[in-house]
PDB file of C-alpha atoms in Angstrom:
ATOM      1  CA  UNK A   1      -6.208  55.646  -7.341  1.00  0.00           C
ATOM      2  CA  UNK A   2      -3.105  55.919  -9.608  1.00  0.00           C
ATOM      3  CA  UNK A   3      -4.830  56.779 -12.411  1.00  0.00           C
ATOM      4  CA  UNK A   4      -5.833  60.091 -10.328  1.00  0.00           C
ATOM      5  CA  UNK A   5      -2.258  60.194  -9.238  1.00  0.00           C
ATOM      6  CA  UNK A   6      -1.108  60.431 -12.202  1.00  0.00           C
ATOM      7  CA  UNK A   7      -3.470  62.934 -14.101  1.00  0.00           C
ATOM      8  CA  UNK A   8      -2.684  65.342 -10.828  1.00  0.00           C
ATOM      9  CA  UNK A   9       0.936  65.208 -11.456  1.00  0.00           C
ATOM     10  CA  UNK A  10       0.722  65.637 -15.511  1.00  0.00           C
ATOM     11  CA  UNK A  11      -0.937  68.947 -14.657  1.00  0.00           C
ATOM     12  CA  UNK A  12       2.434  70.001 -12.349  1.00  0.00           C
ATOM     13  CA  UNK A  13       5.982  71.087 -13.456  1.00  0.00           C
ATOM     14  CA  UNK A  14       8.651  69.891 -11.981  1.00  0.00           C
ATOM     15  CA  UNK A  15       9.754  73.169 -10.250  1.00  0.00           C
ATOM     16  CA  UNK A  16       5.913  72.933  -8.239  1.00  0.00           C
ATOM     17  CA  UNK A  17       6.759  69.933  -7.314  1.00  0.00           C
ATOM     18  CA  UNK A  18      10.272  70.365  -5.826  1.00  0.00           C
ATOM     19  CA  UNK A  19       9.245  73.363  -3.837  1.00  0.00           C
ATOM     20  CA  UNK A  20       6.673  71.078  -2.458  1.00  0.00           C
ATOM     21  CA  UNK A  21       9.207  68.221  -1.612  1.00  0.00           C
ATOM     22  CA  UNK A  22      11.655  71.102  -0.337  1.00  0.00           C
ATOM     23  CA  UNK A  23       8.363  72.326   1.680  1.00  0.00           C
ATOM     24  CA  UNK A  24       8.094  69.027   3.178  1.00  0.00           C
ATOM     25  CA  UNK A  25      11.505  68.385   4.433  1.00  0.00           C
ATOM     26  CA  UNK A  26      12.044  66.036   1.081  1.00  0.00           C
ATOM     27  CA  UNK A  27      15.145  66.089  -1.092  1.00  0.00           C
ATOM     28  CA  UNK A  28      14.151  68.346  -4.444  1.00  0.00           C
ATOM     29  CA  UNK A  29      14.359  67.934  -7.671  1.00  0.00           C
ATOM     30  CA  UNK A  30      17.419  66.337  -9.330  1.00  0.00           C
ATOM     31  CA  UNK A  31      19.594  68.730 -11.256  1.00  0.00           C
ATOM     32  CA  UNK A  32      21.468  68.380 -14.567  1.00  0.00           C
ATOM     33  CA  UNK A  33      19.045  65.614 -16.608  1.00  0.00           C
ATOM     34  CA  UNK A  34      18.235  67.134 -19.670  1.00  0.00           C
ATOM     35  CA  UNK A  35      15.470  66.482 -22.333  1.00  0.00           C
ATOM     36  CA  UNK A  36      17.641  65.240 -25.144  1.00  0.00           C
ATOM     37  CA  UNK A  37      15.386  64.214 -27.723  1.00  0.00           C
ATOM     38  CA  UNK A  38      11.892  66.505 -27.765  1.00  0.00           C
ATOM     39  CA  UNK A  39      11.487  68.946 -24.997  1.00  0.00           C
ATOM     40  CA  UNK A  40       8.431  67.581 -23.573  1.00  0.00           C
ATOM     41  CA  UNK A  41       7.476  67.347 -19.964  1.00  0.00           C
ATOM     42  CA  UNK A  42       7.108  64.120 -18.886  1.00  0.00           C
ATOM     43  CA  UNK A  43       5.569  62.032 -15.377  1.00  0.00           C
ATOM     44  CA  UNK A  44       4.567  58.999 -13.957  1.00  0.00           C
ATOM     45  CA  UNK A  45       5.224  56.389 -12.280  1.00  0.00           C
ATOM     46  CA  UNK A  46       8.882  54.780 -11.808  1.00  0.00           C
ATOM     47  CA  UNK A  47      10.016  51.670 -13.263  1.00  0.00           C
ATOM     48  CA  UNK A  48      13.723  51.105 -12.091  1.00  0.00           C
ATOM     49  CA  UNK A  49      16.849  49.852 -14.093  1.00  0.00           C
ATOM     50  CA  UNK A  50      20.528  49.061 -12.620  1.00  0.00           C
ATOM     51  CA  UNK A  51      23.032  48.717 -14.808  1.00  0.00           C
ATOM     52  CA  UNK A  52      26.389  47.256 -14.259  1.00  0.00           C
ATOM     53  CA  UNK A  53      29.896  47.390 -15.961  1.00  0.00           C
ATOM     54  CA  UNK A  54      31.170  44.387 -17.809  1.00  0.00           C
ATOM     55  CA  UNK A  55      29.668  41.734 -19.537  1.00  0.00           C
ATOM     56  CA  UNK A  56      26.963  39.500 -17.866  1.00  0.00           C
ATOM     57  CA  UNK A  57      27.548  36.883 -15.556  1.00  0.00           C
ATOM     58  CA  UNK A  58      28.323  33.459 -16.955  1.00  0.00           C
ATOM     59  CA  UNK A  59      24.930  31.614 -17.057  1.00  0.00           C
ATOM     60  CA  UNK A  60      22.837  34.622 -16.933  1.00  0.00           C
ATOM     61  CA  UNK A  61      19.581  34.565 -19.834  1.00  0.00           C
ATOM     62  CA  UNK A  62      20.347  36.469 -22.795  1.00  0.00           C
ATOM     63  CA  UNK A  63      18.660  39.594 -22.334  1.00  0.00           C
ATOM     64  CA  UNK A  64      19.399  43.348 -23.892  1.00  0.00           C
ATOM     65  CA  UNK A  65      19.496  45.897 -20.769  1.00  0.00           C
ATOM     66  CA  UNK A  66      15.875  47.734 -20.515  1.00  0.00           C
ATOM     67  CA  UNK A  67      14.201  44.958 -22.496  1.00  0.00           C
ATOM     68  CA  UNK A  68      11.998  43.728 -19.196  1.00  0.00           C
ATOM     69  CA  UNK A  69      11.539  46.917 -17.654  1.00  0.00           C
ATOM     70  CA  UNK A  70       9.827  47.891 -20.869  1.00  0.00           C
ATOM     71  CA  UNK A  71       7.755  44.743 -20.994  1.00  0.00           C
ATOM     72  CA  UNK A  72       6.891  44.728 -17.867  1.00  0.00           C
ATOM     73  CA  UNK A  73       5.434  48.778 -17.727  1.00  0.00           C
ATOM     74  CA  UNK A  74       1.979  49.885 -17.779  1.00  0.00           C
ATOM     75  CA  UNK A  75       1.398  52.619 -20.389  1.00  0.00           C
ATOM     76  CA  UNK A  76       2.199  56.152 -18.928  1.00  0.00           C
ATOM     77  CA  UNK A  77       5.048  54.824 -16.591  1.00  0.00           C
ATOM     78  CA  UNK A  78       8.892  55.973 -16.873  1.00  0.00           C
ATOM     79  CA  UNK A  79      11.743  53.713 -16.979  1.00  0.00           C
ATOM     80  CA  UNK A  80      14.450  55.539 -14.647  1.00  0.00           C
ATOM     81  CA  UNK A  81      18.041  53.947 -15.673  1.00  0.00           C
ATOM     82  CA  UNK A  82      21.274  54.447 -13.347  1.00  0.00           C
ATOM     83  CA  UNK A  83      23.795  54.102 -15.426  1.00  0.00           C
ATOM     84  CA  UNK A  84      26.863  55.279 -12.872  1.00  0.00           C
ATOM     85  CA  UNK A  85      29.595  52.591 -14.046  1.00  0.00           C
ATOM     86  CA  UNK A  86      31.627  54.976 -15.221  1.00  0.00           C
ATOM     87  CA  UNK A  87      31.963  53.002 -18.459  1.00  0.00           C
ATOM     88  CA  UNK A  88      31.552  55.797 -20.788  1.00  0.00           C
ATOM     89  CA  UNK A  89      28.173  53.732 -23.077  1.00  0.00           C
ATOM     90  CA  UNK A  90      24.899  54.465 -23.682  1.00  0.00           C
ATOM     91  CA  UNK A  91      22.209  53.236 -20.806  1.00  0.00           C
ATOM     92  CA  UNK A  92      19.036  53.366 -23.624  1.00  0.00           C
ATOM     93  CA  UNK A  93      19.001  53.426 -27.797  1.00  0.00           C
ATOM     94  CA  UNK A  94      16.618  53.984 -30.490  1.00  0.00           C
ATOM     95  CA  UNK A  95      14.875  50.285 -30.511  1.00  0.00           C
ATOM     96  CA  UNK A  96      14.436  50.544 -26.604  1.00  0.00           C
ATOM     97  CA  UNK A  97      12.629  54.352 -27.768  1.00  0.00           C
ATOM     98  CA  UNK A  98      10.568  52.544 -30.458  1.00  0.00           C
ATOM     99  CA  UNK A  99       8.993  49.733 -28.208  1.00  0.00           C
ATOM    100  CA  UNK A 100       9.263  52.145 -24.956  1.00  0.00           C
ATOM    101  CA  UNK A 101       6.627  54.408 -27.423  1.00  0.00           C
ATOM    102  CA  UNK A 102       4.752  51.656 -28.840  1.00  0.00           C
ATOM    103  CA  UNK A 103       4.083  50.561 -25.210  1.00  0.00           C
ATOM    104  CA  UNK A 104       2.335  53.898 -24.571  1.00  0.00           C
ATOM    105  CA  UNK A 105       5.437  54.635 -21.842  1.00  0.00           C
ATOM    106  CA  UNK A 106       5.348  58.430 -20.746  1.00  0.00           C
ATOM    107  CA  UNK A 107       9.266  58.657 -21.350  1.00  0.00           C
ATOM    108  CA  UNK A 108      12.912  57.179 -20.129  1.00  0.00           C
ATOM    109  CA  UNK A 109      15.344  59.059 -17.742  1.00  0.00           C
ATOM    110  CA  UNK A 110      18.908  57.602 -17.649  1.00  0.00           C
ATOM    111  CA  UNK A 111      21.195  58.654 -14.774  1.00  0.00           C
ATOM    112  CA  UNK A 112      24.163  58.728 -18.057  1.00  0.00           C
ATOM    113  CA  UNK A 113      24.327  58.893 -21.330  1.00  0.00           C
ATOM    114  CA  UNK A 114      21.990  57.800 -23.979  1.00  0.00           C
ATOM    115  CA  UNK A 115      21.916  57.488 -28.020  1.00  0.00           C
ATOM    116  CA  UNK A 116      20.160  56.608 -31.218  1.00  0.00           C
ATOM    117  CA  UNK A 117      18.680  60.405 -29.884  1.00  0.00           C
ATOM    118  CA  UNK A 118      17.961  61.761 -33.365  1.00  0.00           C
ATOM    119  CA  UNK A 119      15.776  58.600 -34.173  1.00  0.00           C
ATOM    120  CA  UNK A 120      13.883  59.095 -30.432  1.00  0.00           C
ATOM    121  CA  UNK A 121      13.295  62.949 -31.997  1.00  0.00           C
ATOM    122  CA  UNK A 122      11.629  61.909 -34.996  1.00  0.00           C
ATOM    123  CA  UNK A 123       9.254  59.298 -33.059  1.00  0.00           C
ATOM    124  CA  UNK A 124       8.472  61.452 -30.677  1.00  0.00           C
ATOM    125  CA  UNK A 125       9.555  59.874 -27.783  1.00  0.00           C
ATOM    126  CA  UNK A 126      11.342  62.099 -25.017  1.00  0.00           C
ATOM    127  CA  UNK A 127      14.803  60.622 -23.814  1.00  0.00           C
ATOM    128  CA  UNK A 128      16.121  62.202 -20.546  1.00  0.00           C
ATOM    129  CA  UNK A 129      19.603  62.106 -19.635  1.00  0.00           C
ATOM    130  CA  UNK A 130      23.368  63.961 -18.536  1.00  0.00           C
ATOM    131  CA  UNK A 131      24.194  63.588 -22.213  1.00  0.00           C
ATOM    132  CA  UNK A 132      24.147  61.685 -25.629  1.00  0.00           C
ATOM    133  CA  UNK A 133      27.064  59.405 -27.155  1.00  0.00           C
ATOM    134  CA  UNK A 134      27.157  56.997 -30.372  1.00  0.00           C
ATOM    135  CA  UNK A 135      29.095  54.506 -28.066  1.00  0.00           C
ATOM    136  CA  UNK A 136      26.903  51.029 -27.601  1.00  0.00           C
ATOM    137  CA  UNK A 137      26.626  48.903 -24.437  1.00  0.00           C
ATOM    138  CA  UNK A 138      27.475  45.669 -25.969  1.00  0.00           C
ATOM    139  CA  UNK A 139      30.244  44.588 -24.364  1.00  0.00           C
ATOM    140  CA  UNK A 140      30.839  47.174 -21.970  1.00  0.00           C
ATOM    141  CA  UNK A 141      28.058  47.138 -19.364  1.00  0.00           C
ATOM    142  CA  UNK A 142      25.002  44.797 -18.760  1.00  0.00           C
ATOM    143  CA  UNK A 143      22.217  44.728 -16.855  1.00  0.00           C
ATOM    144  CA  UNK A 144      22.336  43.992 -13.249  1.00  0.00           C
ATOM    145  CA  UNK A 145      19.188  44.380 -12.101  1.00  0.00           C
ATOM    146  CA  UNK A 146      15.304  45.584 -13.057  1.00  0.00           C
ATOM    147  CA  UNK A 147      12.950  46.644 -10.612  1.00  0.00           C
ATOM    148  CA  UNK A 148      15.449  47.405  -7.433  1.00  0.00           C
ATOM    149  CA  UNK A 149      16.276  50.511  -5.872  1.00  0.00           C
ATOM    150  CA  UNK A 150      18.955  52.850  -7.947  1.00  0.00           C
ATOM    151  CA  UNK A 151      20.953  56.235  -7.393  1.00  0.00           C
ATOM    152  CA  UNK A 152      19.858  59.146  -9.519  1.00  0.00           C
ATOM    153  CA  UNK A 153      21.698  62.368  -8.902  1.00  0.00           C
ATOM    154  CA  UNK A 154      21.695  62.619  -5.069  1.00  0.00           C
ATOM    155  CA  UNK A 155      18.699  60.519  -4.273  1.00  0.00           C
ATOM    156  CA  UNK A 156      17.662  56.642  -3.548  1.00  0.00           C
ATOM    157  CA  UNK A 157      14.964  56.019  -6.393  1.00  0.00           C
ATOM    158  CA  UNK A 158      12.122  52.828  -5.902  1.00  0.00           C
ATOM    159  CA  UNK A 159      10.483  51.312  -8.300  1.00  0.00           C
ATOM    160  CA  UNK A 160       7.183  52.333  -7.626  1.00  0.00           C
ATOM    161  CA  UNK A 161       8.182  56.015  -6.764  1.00  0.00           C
ATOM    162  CA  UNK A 162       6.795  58.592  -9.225  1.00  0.00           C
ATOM    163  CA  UNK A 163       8.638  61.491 -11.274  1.00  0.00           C
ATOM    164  CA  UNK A 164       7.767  64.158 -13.217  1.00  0.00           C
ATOM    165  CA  UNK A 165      10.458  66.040 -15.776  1.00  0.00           C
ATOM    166  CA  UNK A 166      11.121  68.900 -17.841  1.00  0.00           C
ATOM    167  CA  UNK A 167      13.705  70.993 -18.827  1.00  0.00           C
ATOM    168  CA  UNK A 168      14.119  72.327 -15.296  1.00  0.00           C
ATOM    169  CA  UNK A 169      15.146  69.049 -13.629  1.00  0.00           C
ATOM    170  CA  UNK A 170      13.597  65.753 -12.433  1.00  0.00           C
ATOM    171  CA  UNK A 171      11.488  66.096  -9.608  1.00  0.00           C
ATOM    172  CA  UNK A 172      11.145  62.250  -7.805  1.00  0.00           C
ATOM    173  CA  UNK A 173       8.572  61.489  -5.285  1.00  0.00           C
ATOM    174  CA  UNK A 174       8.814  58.548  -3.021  1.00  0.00           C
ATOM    175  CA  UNK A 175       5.837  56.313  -3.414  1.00  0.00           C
ATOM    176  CA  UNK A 176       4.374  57.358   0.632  1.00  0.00           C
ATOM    177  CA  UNK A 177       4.510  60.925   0.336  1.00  0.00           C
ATOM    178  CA  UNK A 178       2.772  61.150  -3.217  1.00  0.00           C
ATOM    179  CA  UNK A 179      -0.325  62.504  -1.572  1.00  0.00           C
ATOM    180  CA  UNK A 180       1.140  64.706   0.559  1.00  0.00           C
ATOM    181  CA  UNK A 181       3.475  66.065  -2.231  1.00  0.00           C
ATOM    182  CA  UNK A 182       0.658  67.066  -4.770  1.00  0.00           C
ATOM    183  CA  UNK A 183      -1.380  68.804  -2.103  1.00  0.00           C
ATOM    184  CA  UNK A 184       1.754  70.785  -1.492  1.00  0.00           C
ATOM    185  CA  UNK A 185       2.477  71.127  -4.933  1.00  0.00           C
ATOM    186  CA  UNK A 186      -1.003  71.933  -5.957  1.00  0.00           C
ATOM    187  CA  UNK A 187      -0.944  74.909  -3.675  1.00  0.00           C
ATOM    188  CA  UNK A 188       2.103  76.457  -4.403  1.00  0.00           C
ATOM    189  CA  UNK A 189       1.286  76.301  -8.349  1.00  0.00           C
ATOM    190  CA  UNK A 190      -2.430  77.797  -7.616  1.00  0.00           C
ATOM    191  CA  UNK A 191      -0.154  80.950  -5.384  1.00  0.00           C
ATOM    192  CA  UNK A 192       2.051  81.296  -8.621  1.00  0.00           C
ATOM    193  CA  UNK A 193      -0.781  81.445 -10.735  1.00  0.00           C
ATOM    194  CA  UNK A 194      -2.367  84.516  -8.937  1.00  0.00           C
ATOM    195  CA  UNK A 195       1.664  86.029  -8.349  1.00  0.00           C
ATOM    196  CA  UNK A 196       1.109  85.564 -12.295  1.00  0.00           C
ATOM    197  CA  UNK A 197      -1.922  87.304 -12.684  1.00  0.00           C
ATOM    198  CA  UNK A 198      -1.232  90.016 -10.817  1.00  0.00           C
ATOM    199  CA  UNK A 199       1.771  90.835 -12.542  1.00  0.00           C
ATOM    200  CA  UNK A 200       0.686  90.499 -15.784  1.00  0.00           C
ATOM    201  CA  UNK A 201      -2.419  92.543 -14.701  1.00  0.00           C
ATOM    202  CA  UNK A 202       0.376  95.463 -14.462  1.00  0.00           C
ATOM    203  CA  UNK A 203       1.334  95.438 -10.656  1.00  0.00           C
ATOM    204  CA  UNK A 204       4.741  96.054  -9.937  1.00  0.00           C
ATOM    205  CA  UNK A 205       6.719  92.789  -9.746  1.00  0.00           C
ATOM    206  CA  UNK A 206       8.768  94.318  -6.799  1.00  0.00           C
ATOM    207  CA  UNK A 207       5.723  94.284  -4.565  1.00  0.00           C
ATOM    208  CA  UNK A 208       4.142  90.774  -6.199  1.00  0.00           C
ATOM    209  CA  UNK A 209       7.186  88.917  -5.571  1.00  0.00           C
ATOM    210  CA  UNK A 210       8.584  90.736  -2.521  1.00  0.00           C
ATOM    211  CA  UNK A 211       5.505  90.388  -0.475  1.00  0.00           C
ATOM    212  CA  UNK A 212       4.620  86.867  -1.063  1.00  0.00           C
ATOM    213  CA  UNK A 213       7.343  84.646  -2.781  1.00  0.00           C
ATOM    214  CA  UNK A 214       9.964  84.482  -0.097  1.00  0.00           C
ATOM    215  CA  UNK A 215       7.332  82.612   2.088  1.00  0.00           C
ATOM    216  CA  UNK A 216       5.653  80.745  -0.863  1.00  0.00           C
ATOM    217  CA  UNK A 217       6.583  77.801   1.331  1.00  0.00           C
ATOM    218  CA  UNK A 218       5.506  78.555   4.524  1.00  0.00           C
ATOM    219  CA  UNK A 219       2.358  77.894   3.909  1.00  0.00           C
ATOM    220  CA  UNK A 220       1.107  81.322   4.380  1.00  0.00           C
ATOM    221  CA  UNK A 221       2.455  85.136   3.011  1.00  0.00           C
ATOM    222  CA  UNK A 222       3.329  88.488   4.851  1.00  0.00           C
ATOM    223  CA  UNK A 223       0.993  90.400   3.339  1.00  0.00           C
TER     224      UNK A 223
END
């Protein structure tokens, strides 16, 4: 079953699948996260990271932030950081990229900033964030917790949720309403594709776009 969830939503864009959260009284996509290593569209399922600013707790296991979410992923997932401390530090880096890749992991999104970027470019291995910086973690922020629910942008984020991103914005879809969202989706891409068609077949955009797009999510057209 996730397996076919998750080849369905490969096939989407993230703007298909907003318009089909929007459609279903969902909160869209997330704006402002931007493919900073490879622009490549990535999706899957949601593993979640909190971190927190400081160092760790006295007592706590020596552990580098990420580390368990990445162990602890099936191949194709995406680690979703919030990194909202404030602490101005990278949230991911170019080891987390390496093993994140070597995993088979479909990509990272950090709610922040992120670095080592240039080495995530030349692997391959697409980094998602509000920005890049050279400054480390150490010492600034830890992690407070892997696997718990997180803030990205505007929304509440599961682990367990899925997501697909591209350079439009970050599209997240609450575990329940997955179904529901890709049929949406599904059907608003297949009405683009003939809006598509038809304008590329030479008729006037005007009447394309003017007759059917303003009720794209309606469920039906005016004509």
């Amino acid at each position: 079953m996730a397996d076919e969830i998750a080849v369905r939503l490969a096939r989407l864009d993230a703007c298909a699948v907003s318009d089909a959260l929007d459609q279903l009284g969902l909160s869209p996509s997330v704006t402002g996260l931007h493919a900073l290593s490879v622009r490549q569209r990535i999706s899957g399922r949601v593993t979640t990271v909190r971190l927190a600013s400081g160092k760790p707790p006295l007592g706590s296991p020596p552990r580098h932030l990420c580390t368990a979410a990445i162990d602890g992923s099936h191949a194709g997932a995406v680690v979703v950081v919030e990194q909202k401390t404030g602490v101005e530090c990278a949230g991911w880096g170019g080891i987390l990229s390496n093993a994140a890749r070597g995993r088979g992991l479909s990509g990272v999104i950090v709610e922040g900033l992120a670095r080592d970027v240039d080495e995530s470019a030349d692997i391959g291995f697409p980094v998602y964030g509000r920005g890049s910086t050279a400054r480390t973690a150490r010492g600034r922020i830890h992690e407070a917790e892997t696997g718990g629910p997180i803030t990205i942008g505007h929304l509440t984020v599961n682990d367990g949720d899925w997501v697909v991103a591209d350079s439009s914005g970050a599209a997240f879809v609450p575990a329940a309403s997955i179904e529901a969202v890709l049929s949406a989706a599904e059907a608003i891409a297949a009405k683009e594709a003939v809006m598509t068609k038809a304008v590329m077949a030479g008729r006037p955009v005007s009447q394309v776009m003017g007759a059917t797009y303003e009720h794209l999510l309606e469920g039906k057209t005016a004509g």
